Amino acid sequence: MKNTKIEVKDLSLYYGEKQALKNISLEIPRNKVTALIGPSGCGKSTFLRCINRMNDLIPSVKITGEMLVEGIDIYDKNVDVVNIRKKIGMVFQKSNPFPKSIYENVAYGPKINGINNKTELDEIVETSLRQAAIWDELKDRLDDSAMGLSGGQQQRLCIARTLAVSPDIILMDEPASALDPISTSKIEELVHELKEQYTIIIVTHNMQQAARTSDYTAFFYLGELIELGKTNTIFTKPEQKQTEDYITGRFG
Amino acid sequence: MNSQFPINQNFTKESLKKQFRLSEFLAEKIISSIAFLSITIIILIFFFVFKESLPIFHFGKSEKAKTEVSSESMPESYGSTSVEDLKPESYGSEPKEDLKPEAYGEPVSQSDLKPESYGEPVSQSDLKPESYGEPVSQTDLKPETYGDVVVEPLTETTTKDSSISEENQHQDKVAENNEGTDQTWSTFLTTEWVPVSNNPRFGLIGLLIGTIKVTIIAMLIAGPLAILAALYTSCFASKRKKEIIKPIIEMLAAFPSVVIGFFALIVLATFFQNIFGYDSRLNAFIGGVAMALAAIPIIYTISEDALSAVPKTYTEASLALGASKWQTAFFVTLPAATPGIFAALLLGIGRVFGETMIALMATGNAALLSSNPFESVRTFAATIGAEMAETVFGETHYSVLFFIGSLLFIFSFVLNAVAEFYVKGKLIKKFQGK
């Protein structure tokens, strides 16, 4: 498929003895928003973290199968995990800005990639903050600590920070779960705008959010991929009984 | 439903009445009084130390400086023996005419005199005053001196400074030595530390420089080593390695400082002398290295805790941005742990600053004014440790030692205050934004 960004073949993941993901195979399209839904503990976050190899940080994890991004297996021995993460950014459930100034937070990514030119950095910081729709709120207080921002601002700052390293793919792990409705809607708008340039994968517990923001939806249950399809189809005419039950709120 | 919680369901004034919880009240009071007690004890210790040093502040009062009684031409000597009083150093204080063999039990008449002996009898001619080590003849008698200082009258060795003070001393003698304490005070800012002499000089500058020199050397060695080790264990080492490394380094904290001092005295001093080839075997550098050994575990443990307490989310965020492990450790974890690491360094400085045993054993104990790290130094703490046992209670020297004690207290207090309220704020601002 020409429009496939990520192709997953028979991916299984074990935490020690326990199998958390069971033979997942799916394709994620380019420049679209794909939502991963499912009840807690179904493996959707684990799957998301497989895409930029964040699971490497957990010592007992064992992964089999293939994860092809643009046709390259990112679990190949010759692939450097640092370079993967530069191309596949991630926004976490809990907003986690560094205890530095706002400017430093956004400039951190470019700096570690070797950009030290002040004007260039300024430009990147401004573009990223504008893209994250937070520039107007923060432009006068770039030297303040990021810890003093509100939860919603922090989360958008984290998105700006991710954008600053210009990734191809953005993974979002329940980015709005701890935010109020106004902040949530801002983030959703943001996701909508960002999909022009990026491939976005978003994990969410909020059914409406998935329906509002995503183009494709994947339903996970007990470590298995039950169904992947266009969001419209999934929410109106799901093929699987389990999907229908979950979406209509009969379980989970 | 009501039957389950019959009492709690009643929202009457009675059920909401303020309750007095005796045990909680008592526990709170006990804890707070213990806290206050510990603070009070610290303050009391300071006041005691300071009180003992007070005599040197009594300007012009009739406090007699006991060390300044005898004539000026006396050789500088350890203790207060004058030339006229020279005696074979003897156990006890019997005058020479009364020399008798030491006898236990009741007094004996001259005819009964027999050398006290174990084993075979000895003739009368063998009788000698009991002395330390080999018997000394009258001609061998010399005042006991520090090291290999040549016995000569003070007037020949005087610098301009001390000749002035000698004049002063003469005047003081005329004025019944009333101003002795005043003079003590005025010698504080000189460089010579000669506490036991007819003309005692208590120059603290040399000691201060020695203390600072050793502290700087020790912190330059211990700080980077301990922090890097902490960074390694908290950010890079596997869990297994961490479980081995951390307890081992912490065990070093329980090492008695006398053992570290001994190690420095015997092993390190020779080892480094062979490498660098300096003259004085025991010097500020050796002292610094040994004290670094004492400070490393403290700095390590506290920085390691601070680094491990940095939330995992920071590390994850950094790694997700494509930073390598090293970049994450140096640019995210380390700055985030700044306050803790700073506290660790302060504790390390405090340890080195007040360290007595190692300073006593490994620094050479000569109050020299020099910027060369390979010269001997004498620190405040070592001075107290070395001389306190040999001063006379209430004497000027005694007071000065206590004054040094309170100086140590004040210095570390000021250091901590400045660090806490000024430097720490600046550092945090620098690394963590406003």
XYZ file of C-alpha atoms in Angstrom:
686
model
C 0.000 0.000 0.000
C 1.482 3.269 -1.066
C 0.014 5.294 1.747
C 1.213 3.030 4.513
C 3.515 4.711 7.013
C 3.830 1.930 9.529
C 3.346 -1.743 8.850
C 3.240 -4.129 11.750
C 3.664 -7.834 11.118
C 2.878 -10.425 13.757
C 4.113 -8.348 16.671
C 4.101 -9.974 20.103
C 5.364 -8.482 23.325
C 6.092 -10.216 26.597
C 6.595 -8.671 30.021
C 8.654 -11.506 31.442
C 6.319 -14.486 31.117
C 3.168 -12.507 30.535
C 2.209 -11.854 26.940
C 0.868 -8.315 26.610
C 0.486 -8.111 22.831
C -0.626 -11.084 20.787
C 0.349 -11.285 17.129
C -0.657 -7.788 16.144
C -0.677 -7.083 12.405
C -1.877 -3.771 11.057
C -1.078 -0.906 8.727
C -1.181 2.726 9.705
C -1.748 5.253 6.905
C 0.368 8.331 6.212
C -0.767 11.817 7.268
C -3.840 10.574 8.998
C -4.890 10.382 12.605
C -5.237 6.853 13.878
C -6.929 6.359 17.225
C -6.279 3.329 19.409
C -9.159 2.521 21.705
C -9.914 -0.258 24.138
C -10.429 -0.894 27.837
C -7.636 -0.327 30.346
C -4.880 -2.917 30.224
C -5.697 -4.039 26.694
C -2.214 -3.218 25.411
C -2.891 -0.095 23.383
C -0.355 2.040 25.282
C 2.134 -0.800 25.159
C 1.655 -0.997 21.410
C 2.120 2.762 21.096
C 5.373 2.602 23.017
C 6.575 -0.174 20.729
C 6.460 2.217 17.802
C 9.326 4.368 19.117
C 10.902 1.597 21.159
C 10.210 3.195 24.532
C 9.660 -0.328 25.822
C 13.395 -0.848 25.551
C 13.648 0.980 28.877
C 11.911 -1.878 30.659
C 14.487 -4.653 31.171
C 12.153 -7.664 31.146
C 10.441 -6.858 27.853
C 10.814 -9.236 24.918
C 9.465 -8.417 21.476
C 8.982 -10.651 18.443
C 7.671 -9.826 15.005
C 8.345 -6.884 12.706
C 7.617 -3.200 12.955
C 8.249 -1.608 9.558
C 8.330 2.169 9.361
C 8.674 3.282 5.749
C 9.665 -0.292 5.015
C 12.491 -0.404 7.562
C 12.296 -2.759 10.526
C 13.010 -0.540 13.545
C 13.833 -3.566 15.694
C 16.660 -4.512 13.342
C 20.028 -4.829 15.063
C 21.636 -2.160 12.881
C 19.056 0.500 13.688
C 20.003 3.097 16.308
C 17.201 3.628 18.773
C 18.167 7.289 19.267
C 17.667 8.048 15.579
C 14.300 6.304 15.607
C 13.067 8.442 18.453
C 14.174 11.588 16.633
C 11.828 10.650 13.820
C 9.022 9.298 15.980
C 8.070 11.793 18.675
C 5.887 11.068 21.659
C 3.541 13.043 23.882
C 2.794 11.442 27.227
C -0.358 11.088 29.224
C 0.928 13.199 32.074
C 2.378 16.466 30.858
C 6.056 16.305 31.654
C 7.905 19.509 30.796
C 11.489 19.618 32.009
C 12.158 21.755 35.080
C 13.716 24.394 32.848
C 12.487 27.583 31.270
C 9.841 27.433 28.541
C 12.399 28.401 25.939
C 14.846 25.729 27.102
C 12.125 23.118 27.028
C 11.456 23.658 23.353
C 15.082 24.316 22.436
C 16.275 21.148 24.180
C 15.520 18.827 21.248
C 17.249 20.951 18.590
C 20.183 21.564 20.939
C 20.921 17.907 21.488
C 20.755 17.513 17.729
C 23.613 19.952 17.413
C 21.845 23.217 16.609
C 23.538 25.916 18.659
C 22.937 28.973 16.531
C 20.860 31.365 18.629
C 18.795 32.851 15.787
C 18.105 29.422 14.381
C 17.002 28.194 17.792
C 14.794 31.243 18.303
C 13.153 30.516 15.002
C 12.559 26.867 15.820
C 11.131 27.739 19.224
C 8.739 30.260 17.749
C 7.590 28.007 14.907
C 7.057 25.070 17.249
C 5.128 27.128 19.768
C 3.011 28.636 16.980
C 2.315 25.165 15.598
C 1.234 24.072 19.039
C -1.046 27.142 19.200
C 0.522 28.402 22.390
C 2.855 31.120 21.111
C 0.498 33.993 21.848
C 0.039 32.881 25.442
C 3.711 32.347 26.175
C 5.696 34.709 23.972
C 6.246 37.233 26.794
C 7.374 34.729 29.386
C 9.721 32.412 27.565
C 12.258 32.609 30.405
C 9.801 31.530 33.074
C 9.889 28.028 34.433
C 7.665 25.639 32.521
C 6.529 24.171 35.817
C 4.470 27.286 36.491
C 2.158 26.741 33.521
C -1.323 25.283 33.756
C -1.889 21.641 32.888
C -3.266 22.384 29.429
C -0.458 24.801 28.623
C 2.097 22.271 29.822
C 0.657 19.613 27.559
C 0.706 21.905 24.534
C 4.252 22.906 25.441
C 5.146 19.205 25.408
C 3.613 18.951 21.949
C 5.627 21.993 20.838
C 8.735 20.358 22.273
C 8.030 17.241 20.240
C 7.437 19.278 17.087
C 10.727 21.118 17.537
C 12.745 18.069 16.514
C 10.577 17.810 13.338
C 9.534 14.166 13.567
C 7.571 12.230 10.923
C 5.259 10.486 13.322
C 3.763 11.773 16.569
C 2.548 9.299 19.153
C 0.104 10.622 21.725
C -0.660 8.608 24.828
C -3.966 9.923 26.142
C -2.786 13.509 25.767
C -5.974 15.060 27.080
C -6.953 12.644 29.823
C -5.962 14.983 32.657
C -7.223 18.194 31.085
C -10.393 20.237 31.345
C -12.798 20.398 28.347
C -11.424 23.695 27.020
C -7.843 22.507 27.009
C -8.998 19.207 25.545
C -10.733 20.894 22.654
C -7.645 22.978 21.993
C -5.536 19.846 21.807
C -8.036 18.174 19.538
C -7.980 21.152 17.179
C -4.235 20.983 17.270
C -4.260 17.308 16.320
C -6.537 18.136 13.446
C -4.147 20.799 12.140
C -1.030 18.749 12.650
C -2.171 15.817 10.555
C -1.430 17.832 7.410
C 2.260 17.361 8.090
C 2.535 14.438 10.444
C 1.261 10.941 10.893
C -0.441 10.891 14.258
C -1.336 7.938 16.422
C -3.400 8.746 19.463
C -4.417 6.509 22.343
C -7.606 7.558 24.041
C -10.184 6.360 26.507
C -12.604 8.949 25.346
C -14.857 7.508 22.657
C -16.085 10.907 21.511
C -12.547 12.128 21.209
C -11.643 9.210 19.004
C -14.719 9.838 16.888
C -14.017 13.576 16.635
C -10.313 13.567 15.917
C -9.383 10.411 14.118
C -9.612 9.166 10.556
C -8.945 5.555 11.446
C -9.657 3.672 14.613
C -8.161 0.467 15.964
C -9.884 -1.441 18.734
C -7.683 -3.472 21.082
C -8.947 -6.011 23.536
C -6.878 -8.222 25.869
C -3.700 -7.717 23.885
C -5.257 -8.457 20.553
C -6.202 -6.204 17.706
C -9.922 -6.814 17.199
C -10.647 -4.402 14.418
C -9.067 -1.580 12.429
C -11.042 0.564 10.026
C -12.207 4.018 9.100
C -13.499 5.789 12.164
C -16.902 6.294 10.576
C -17.281 2.612 9.868
C -16.061 1.536 13.311
C -18.435 3.827 15.121
C -21.443 3.161 12.962
C -21.146 -0.321 11.517
C -18.416 -2.274 13.283
C -17.702 -5.662 11.844
C -16.979 -7.344 15.135
C -19.477 -7.929 17.893
C -16.895 -7.030 20.587
C -16.221 -3.668 19.020
C -19.873 -2.864 18.924
C -20.314 -3.875 22.550
C -17.425 -1.707 23.640
C -18.433 1.334 21.636
C -22.014 1.201 22.777
C -20.830 0.869 26.348
C -21.961 -2.639 27.084
C -18.595 -3.500 28.614
C -15.252 -1.904 29.324
C -29.479 1.636 55.245
C -29.915 3.749 58.308
C -29.533 0.825 60.607
C -25.950 0.308 59.457
C -24.645 3.674 60.609
C -27.176 4.856 63.147
C -24.893 7.345 64.910
C -23.032 8.835 61.984
C -26.199 9.609 60.148
C -27.232 12.075 62.818
C -26.026 15.484 61.814
C -26.653 17.005 65.187
C -24.567 19.585 66.939
C -23.661 16.926 69.427
C -22.061 14.561 66.906
C -20.057 17.351 65.255
C -18.742 18.689 68.554
C -15.048 19.443 68.701
C -13.143 16.487 70.101
C -10.005 16.567 72.161
C -7.596 13.879 70.958
C -5.183 13.405 73.827
C -2.731 10.984 72.262
C -2.344 13.057 69.105
C -1.920 16.189 71.166
C 0.779 14.570 73.303
C 2.604 13.093 70.329
C 2.654 16.469 68.624
C 3.980 18.191 71.734
C 6.668 15.583 72.291
C 7.881 15.774 68.718
C 8.013 19.541 68.728
C 9.789 19.699 72.079
C 12.407 17.202 70.879
C 12.948 19.296 67.779
C 13.381 22.428 69.858
C 15.647 20.605 72.255
C 18.026 19.577 69.494
C 18.190 23.125 68.178
C 18.763 24.437 71.691
C 21.550 21.945 72.276
C 23.353 23.095 69.153
C 23.080 26.705 70.253
C 24.200 25.801 73.772
C 27.248 23.997 72.439
C 28.167 27.054 70.465
C 27.721 29.274 73.493
C 29.856 27.000 75.629
C 32.650 26.972 73.074
C 32.401 30.692 72.625
C 32.304 31.340 76.359
C 35.571 29.504 76.837
C 37.164 31.751 74.271
C 35.867 34.912 75.885
C 38.977 35.786 77.986
C 40.830 36.879 74.859
C 38.259 39.583 74.284
C 38.804 41.223 77.661
C 41.010 44.056 76.572
C 43.199 45.573 79.251
C 41.703 43.589 82.072
C 43.965 42.077 84.665
C 43.957 38.670 83.136
C 47.497 37.449 83.499
C 48.937 35.674 80.574
C 50.701 32.892 82.325
C 53.036 32.066 79.539
C 54.677 35.470 79.508
C 56.438 35.514 82.803
C 59.999 34.456 82.292
C 62.906 36.264 80.674
C 63.073 37.173 77.032
C 66.294 35.448 76.145
C 64.899 32.037 76.801
C 64.983 29.493 74.060
C 61.653 28.790 72.625
C 60.597 25.628 74.223
C 57.774 23.251 74.441
C 56.181 23.542 77.835
C 57.340 26.163 80.307
C 60.693 24.947 81.565
C 63.256 27.698 81.826
C 66.993 27.222 81.463
C 67.638 27.636 85.154
C 65.167 24.952 86.002
C 66.675 22.407 83.721
C 66.426 19.000 85.180
C 66.682 15.604 83.843
C 63.212 14.939 82.791
C 61.904 12.842 85.534
C 58.835 11.024 86.464
C 57.134 12.978 89.200
C 58.468 16.276 90.461
C 61.079 15.581 93.117
C 63.935 18.100 93.205
C 67.383 16.893 92.308
C 68.833 16.940 95.828
C 66.215 14.551 97.023
C 66.981 11.907 94.508
C 65.916 8.643 95.824
C 65.147 5.413 94.292
C 61.500 5.291 93.784
C 59.925 3.247 96.415
C 56.493 1.940 96.878
C 54.923 1.827 100.279
C 56.077 3.567 103.497
C 59.009 6.017 103.616
C 62.376 4.337 104.121
C 65.475 5.571 105.922
C 68.697 6.249 104.071
C 70.279 3.095 105.340
C 67.455 1.084 103.996
C 68.003 2.442 100.583
C 68.149 -0.175 98.019
C 67.480 0.136 94.417
C 64.128 -1.143 93.638
C 64.885 -4.044 91.544
C 63.383 -6.973 89.925
C 65.820 -9.781 89.868
C 69.467 -9.337 90.974
C 70.527 -6.659 93.420
C 72.427 -3.618 92.176
C 75.055 -1.568 93.929
C 74.475 1.900 95.335
C 76.413 3.464 92.482
C 73.873 2.256 90.050
C 71.243 4.425 91.604
C 70.007 6.960 89.181
C 66.949 9.025 88.946
C 64.323 7.081 87.213
C 63.997 8.471 83.771
C 62.275 7.869 80.484
C 64.452 5.849 78.231
C 68.200 6.001 78.723
C 69.684 8.021 81.579
C 70.712 11.551 80.674
C 73.808 13.320 81.873
C 73.722 16.926 82.906
C 75.461 17.962 79.704
C 72.832 16.377 77.532
C 70.173 18.453 79.077
C 68.536 20.741 76.645
C 65.128 22.186 76.494
C 62.850 19.948 74.595
C 61.958 21.522 71.324
C 59.607 21.054 68.425
C 61.201 18.895 65.791
C 64.695 19.997 64.919
C 64.452 23.645 65.789
C 67.898 24.792 66.854
C 67.969 26.046 70.392
C 68.955 29.644 70.299
C 67.822 32.791 71.938
C 64.703 34.222 70.459
C 66.260 37.629 69.912
C 68.485 36.256 67.210
C 65.699 34.823 65.126
C 63.211 37.593 65.401
C 61.616 39.148 62.412
C 60.657 42.768 62.555
C 57.190 41.798 63.582
C 58.203 39.766 66.569
C 60.765 42.270 67.764
C 58.015 44.804 67.954
C 55.874 42.483 69.924
C 58.801 41.780 72.148
C 59.104 45.441 72.929
C 55.458 45.411 73.703
C 56.010 42.487 75.915
C 58.681 44.316 77.803
C 56.347 47.190 78.390
C 53.700 44.761 79.426
C 56.033 43.324 81.988
C 56.539 46.772 83.391
C 52.824 47.214 83.562
C 52.515 43.945 85.445
C 51.602 42.143 82.289
C 48.139 43.597 82.252
C 47.862 43.924 78.515
C 48.708 40.352 77.724
C 45.313 39.493 76.372
C 45.200 42.596 74.272
C 48.335 41.454 72.597
C 46.886 38.017 71.953
C 44.041 39.587 70.082
C 46.365 41.684 67.980
C 48.391 38.685 66.867
C 45.368 36.974 65.331
C 45.866 38.604 61.995
C 49.541 37.764 61.783
C 50.822 34.681 60.080
C 52.797 32.875 62.749
C 51.237 30.217 64.892
C 53.542 29.862 67.887
C 51.179 29.260 70.771
C 53.683 27.951 73.310
C 56.492 30.338 73.839
C 57.471 33.240 75.992
C 56.170 35.371 73.259
C 53.176 33.455 72.037
C 51.777 34.449 68.700
C 48.397 33.231 67.601
C 48.411 34.062 63.919
C 45.255 32.536 62.486
C 45.911 33.500 58.863
C 48.210 30.555 58.264
C 45.688 28.155 59.756
C 42.866 29.690 57.763
C 44.781 29.378 54.519
C 45.700 25.806 55.393
C 42.087 24.904 56.088
C 40.830 26.518 52.896
C 43.581 24.947 50.828
C 42.843 21.447 52.057
C 39.097 21.953 51.673
C 39.454 23.151 48.084
C 41.775 20.301 47.134
C 39.509 17.727 48.765
C 36.376 19.097 47.120
C 38.035 19.343 43.723
C 38.777 15.649 43.966
C 35.701 14.397 45.803
C 33.021 16.514 44.100
C 33.422 15.410 40.474
C 34.251 11.820 41.415
C 31.293 11.384 43.728
C 28.799 13.126 41.449
C 29.913 11.208 38.378
C 29.757 7.969 40.316
C 26.268 8.863 41.492
C 25.245 9.747 37.941
C 26.566 6.434 36.719
C 24.751 4.360 39.318
C 21.461 6.180 38.993
C 21.319 6.585 35.202
C 23.439 3.909 33.570
C 24.181 0.998 35.835
C 21.913 -1.996 35.720
C 19.879 -2.685 38.816
C 22.251 -5.456 39.816
C 25.347 -3.297 39.525
C 23.649 -0.561 41.491
C 22.857 -2.978 44.275
C 26.537 -3.835 44.514
C 28.132 -0.405 44.032
C 25.947 1.669 46.312
C 26.402 -0.296 49.549
C 30.143 -0.575 48.943
C 30.634 3.160 48.590
C 28.342 3.792 51.519
C 30.428 1.415 53.589
C 33.329 3.799 53.076
C 31.300 6.378 54.998
C 31.482 4.146 58.024
C 35.253 3.951 57.725
C 36.875 5.525 60.801
C 38.742 8.632 59.738
C 41.768 7.523 61.720
C 42.070 4.549 59.398
C 41.880 6.752 56.325
C 44.434 9.059 57.941
C 46.724 6.157 58.638
C 46.379 4.918 55.093
C 47.232 8.389 53.788
C 50.145 8.695 56.180
C 51.722 5.391 55.263
C 50.630 4.538 51.737
C 49.358 7.591 49.890
C 52.104 9.939 51.029
C 54.864 7.695 49.723
C 52.955 6.818 46.587
C 52.356 10.426 45.553
C 55.827 11.503 46.574
C 57.212 8.958 44.150
C 54.993 10.352 41.409
C 55.310 14.086 41.940
C 58.624 14.175 43.761
C 57.846 17.043 46.109
C 59.833 17.799 49.247
C 57.539 17.546 52.228
C 56.061 14.103 52.383
C 52.935 15.140 54.258
C 51.257 18.121 52.689
C 47.975 19.758 51.737
C 47.601 17.572 48.676
C 47.888 14.314 50.604
C 45.520 15.668 53.232
C 43.110 16.705 50.488
C 43.208 13.291 48.856
C 42.602 11.542 52.158
C 39.757 13.871 53.078
C 38.278 13.372 49.635
C 38.115 9.678 50.528
C 36.124 10.633 53.602
C 33.856 13.057 51.734
C 33.134 10.924 48.656
C 30.653 8.541 50.319
C 28.631 11.418 51.779
C 28.469 13.345 48.520
C 27.846 10.160 46.582
C 24.989 8.882 48.715
C 23.067 12.130 48.821
C 23.550 12.983 45.150
C 22.600 9.464 44.191
C 19.367 9.798 46.141
C 18.707 13.176 44.548
C 19.368 11.819 41.063
C 17.207 8.760 41.612
C 14.403 10.992 42.867
C 14.225 12.820 39.529
C 10.896 11.717 38.037
C 11.146 9.026 35.385
C 8.879 11.123 33.177
C 11.703 13.618 32.555
C 13.983 10.857 31.414
C 11.280 9.405 29.187
C 10.481 12.782 27.670
C 14.126 13.387 26.893
C 14.654 9.937 25.400
C 11.488 10.302 23.336
C 12.977 13.457 21.825
C 15.870 11.419 20.508
C 18.408 12.233 23.197
C 20.990 9.606 23.999
C 21.396 8.269 27.522
C 24.367 10.527 28.195
C 22.572 13.608 26.935
C 19.592 12.762 29.086
C 21.748 12.235 32.145
C 23.756 15.439 31.723
C 21.153 17.847 30.398
C 17.999 16.659 32.126
C 18.640 14.458 35.147
C 21.635 16.326 36.514
C 20.080 19.828 36.305
C 16.820 18.529 37.753
C 18.722 17.191 40.762
C 20.684 20.412 41.315
C 19.281 21.241 44.768
C 20.030 17.781 46.109
C 23.520 17.674 44.649
C 24.181 21.095 46.047
C 23.178 19.938 49.501
C 25.461 16.948 49.066
C 28.422 19.169 48.209
C 27.734 21.379 51.219
C 27.722 18.384 53.527
C 30.961 17.249 51.933
C 32.550 20.636 52.554
C 31.322 20.524 56.126
C 32.890 17.115 56.605
C 36.243 18.178 55.178
C 36.221 21.499 57.001
C 35.805 19.901 60.392
C 37.824 16.755 59.762
C 40.409 16.476 62.517
C 42.048 13.092 62.495
C 42.966 12.973 58.827
C 44.234 16.551 58.910
C 46.286 15.749 61.961
C 47.856 12.689 60.398
C 48.289 13.622 56.767
C 48.776 17.341 56.320
C 52.124 17.829 58.006
C 50.782 20.311 60.548
C 52.986 23.273 59.685
C 51.192 26.576 59.369
C 52.918 27.804 56.258
C 51.793 30.610 54.021
C 52.056 29.256 50.546
C 49.875 28.691 47.528
C 51.779 25.548 46.641
C 49.509 22.539 47.241
C 52.531 20.382 47.984
C 53.541 22.313 51.107
C 52.565 21.248 54.567
C 49.567 22.964 56.101
C 47.892 23.099 59.465
C 44.138 23.240 59.673
C 41.899 24.733 62.340
C 40.457 21.416 63.393
C 43.832 19.697 63.534
C 45.192 22.537 65.660
C 42.465 22.041 68.213
C 42.928 18.303 68.117
C 46.664 18.463 68.520
C 46.963 21.142 71.168
C 43.881 20.981 73.328
C 45.264 18.216 75.484
C 48.422 20.115 76.250
C 47.170 23.529 77.212
C 46.615 24.755 80.713
C 43.013 25.284 81.626
C 42.102 28.953 81.458
C 45.314 29.988 79.763
C 45.343 32.262 76.718
C 46.258 29.371 74.457
C 43.291 27.427 75.783
C 40.964 30.326 75.071
C 42.366 30.803 71.608
C 41.733 27.153 70.790
C 38.141 27.557 71.834
C 37.979 30.705 69.775
C 39.102 28.648 66.781
C 36.339 26.216 67.629
C 33.732 28.934 67.481
C 35.303 30.227 64.266
C 34.803 26.798 62.707
C 31.205 26.878 63.839
C 30.648 30.375 62.465
C 32.354 29.615 59.161
C 30.254 26.573 58.432
C 27.143 28.442 59.520
C 27.897 31.352 57.186
C 28.867 29.007 54.369
C 25.599 27.122 54.690
C 23.549 30.285 54.951
C 25.129 31.874 51.886
C 24.802 28.656 49.949
C 21.214 28.095 50.966
C 19.883 31.577 50.366
C 22.024 32.884 47.575
C 23.960 30.354 45.531
C 21.273 27.696 45.503
C 18.658 30.136 44.229
C 20.973 31.280 41.472
C 21.821 27.740 40.463
C 18.199 26.700 40.364
C 17.362 29.751 38.287
C 20.153 28.928 35.908
C 19.258 25.277 35.431
C 15.525 25.260 35.956
C 14.187 28.617 34.829
C 12.626 31.272 37.049
